[in-house]
Amino acid sequence: MRLKITKTNHSNILNDWLFMLSDGNGKMYYIMNDAFYERRNMKCPVSPKEMDSYYNGLCITAHVKQLGNKKVVVSF
């Protein structure tokens, strides 16, 4: 699925997501923080080294799963 980064959040204080993304229909998706993925025995799709290269407007191709009430990116 092709998604576009619309917001970034590197503070992790208010939200448990790092990146908010949208598809062509305006549906929202998230790349969550490490703790979110660890609680589910999953690996975060974005490494700490890669985080600085992700920015608003960047388009990525990702695999998504519904986890709880959010559609979450699980791999690229």
mmCIF file of C-alpha atoms in Angstrom:
data_model
loop_
_atom_site.group_PDB
_atom_site.id
_atom_site.type_symbol
_atom_site.label_atom_id
_atom_site.label_comp_id
_atom_site.label_asym_id
_atom_site.label_seq_id
_atom_site.Cartn_x
_atom_site.Cartn_y
_atom_site.Cartn_z
ATOM 1 C CA MET A 1 0.000 0.000 0.000
ATOM 2 C CA ARG A 2 1.316 3.447 -0.921
ATOM 3 C CA LEU A 3 1.228 5.912 1.997
ATOM 4 C CA LYS A 4 2.345 9.501 2.518
ATOM 5 C CA ILE A 5 3.785 10.808 5.808
ATOM 6 C CA THR A 6 1.593 13.685 6.976
ATOM 7 C CA LYS A 7 2.868 14.302 10.540
ATOM 8 C CA THR A 8 5.909 13.394 12.610
ATOM 9 C CA ASN A 9 6.202 13.052 16.381
ATOM 10 C CA HIS A 10 9.620 12.301 17.849
ATOM 11 C CA SER A 11 8.800 13.279 21.440
ATOM 12 C CA ASN A 12 6.685 10.180 22.314
ATOM 13 C CA ILE A 13 5.313 12.138 25.269
ATOM 14 C CA LEU A 14 1.756 12.827 24.129
ATOM 15 C CA ASN A 15 1.342 10.097 21.512
ATOM 16 C CA ASP A 16 2.574 6.542 21.025
ATOM 17 C CA TRP A 17 3.058 7.067 17.288
ATOM 18 C CA LEU A 18 6.153 8.361 15.501
ATOM 19 C CA PHE A 19 4.646 9.000 12.060
ATOM 20 C CA MET A 20 1.104 9.580 10.878
ATOM 21 C CA LEU A 21 0.460 8.603 7.269
ATOM 22 C CA SER A 22 -2.461 8.768 4.868
ATOM 23 C CA ASP A 23 -3.489 6.982 1.704
ATOM 24 C CA GLY A 24 -5.077 8.500 -1.394
ATOM 25 C CA ASN A 25 -8.532 8.279 0.210
ATOM 26 C CA GLY A 26 -7.546 10.179 3.360
ATOM 27 C CA LYS A 27 -7.515 7.144 5.685
ATOM 28 C CA MET A 28 -4.999 7.431 8.519
ATOM 29 C CA TYR A 29 -2.195 4.970 9.339
ATOM 30 C CA TYR A 30 0.588 5.032 11.920
ATOM 31 C CA ILE A 31 4.165 3.998 12.519
ATOM 32 C CA MET A 32 4.252 3.487 16.260
ATOM 33 C CA ASN A 33 7.092 3.818 18.784
ATOM 34 C CA ASP A 34 9.342 0.877 19.726
ATOM 35 C CA ALA A 35 7.432 0.103 22.933
ATOM 36 C CA PHE A 36 4.190 -0.421 21.004
ATOM 37 C CA TYR A 37 5.783 -3.032 18.731
ATOM 38 C CA GLU A 38 7.705 -4.697 21.600
ATOM 39 C CA ARG A 39 4.467 -5.267 23.540
ATOM 40 C CA ARG A 40 3.234 -7.233 20.520
ATOM 41 C CA ASN A 41 6.502 -9.134 19.944
ATOM 42 C CA MET A 42 7.079 -7.257 16.701
ATOM 43 C CA LYS A 43 9.981 -5.237 15.340
ATOM 44 C CA CYS A 44 9.557 -1.533 14.611
ATOM 45 C CA PRO A 45 9.772 -1.091 10.815
ATOM 46 C CA VAL A 46 11.880 2.082 11.195
ATOM 47 C CA SER A 47 15.326 1.830 12.794
ATOM 48 C CA PRO A 48 16.658 4.727 14.892
ATOM 49 C CA LYS A 49 19.199 5.459 12.127
ATOM 50 C CA GLU A 50 16.427 5.766 9.528
ATOM 51 C CA MET A 51 14.175 8.085 11.543
ATOM 52 C CA ASP A 52 15.934 11.266 10.484
ATOM 53 C CA SER A 53 15.428 10.404 6.824
ATOM 54 C CA TYR A 54 11.616 10.224 7.176
ATOM 55 C CA TYR A 55 9.852 13.561 6.724
ATOM 56 C CA ASN A 56 6.440 15.052 5.975
ATOM 57 C CA GLY A 57 5.497 14.473 2.353
ATOM 58 C CA LEU A 58 7.630 11.342 1.884
ATOM 59 C CA CYS A 59 5.741 8.505 0.167
ATOM 60 C CA ILE A 60 6.449 4.904 1.148
ATOM 61 C CA THR A 61 5.123 1.472 0.251
ATOM 62 C CA ALA A 62 4.106 -0.360 3.418
ATOM 63 C CA HIS A 63 2.279 -3.392 4.784
ATOM 64 C CA VAL A 64 -0.414 -2.488 7.324
ATOM 65 C CA LYS A 65 -2.341 -4.379 10.024
ATOM 66 C CA GLN A 66 -5.272 -3.338 12.184
ATOM 67 C CA LEU A 67 -3.936 -3.410 15.771
ATOM 68 C CA GLY A 68 -6.445 -2.251 18.327
ATOM 69 C CA ASN A 69 -8.151 0.878 17.046
ATOM 70 C CA LYS A 70 -5.318 1.911 14.678
ATOM 71 C CA LYS A 71 -4.088 0.813 11.277
ATOM 72 C CA VAL A 72 -0.381 0.289 11.889
ATOM 73 C CA VAL A 73 2.556 -0.129 9.508
ATOM 74 C CA VAL A 74 4.242 -3.460 10.257
ATOM 75 C CA SER A 75 6.804 -3.629 7.426
ATOM 76 C CA PHE A 76 8.025 -2.009 4.215
#
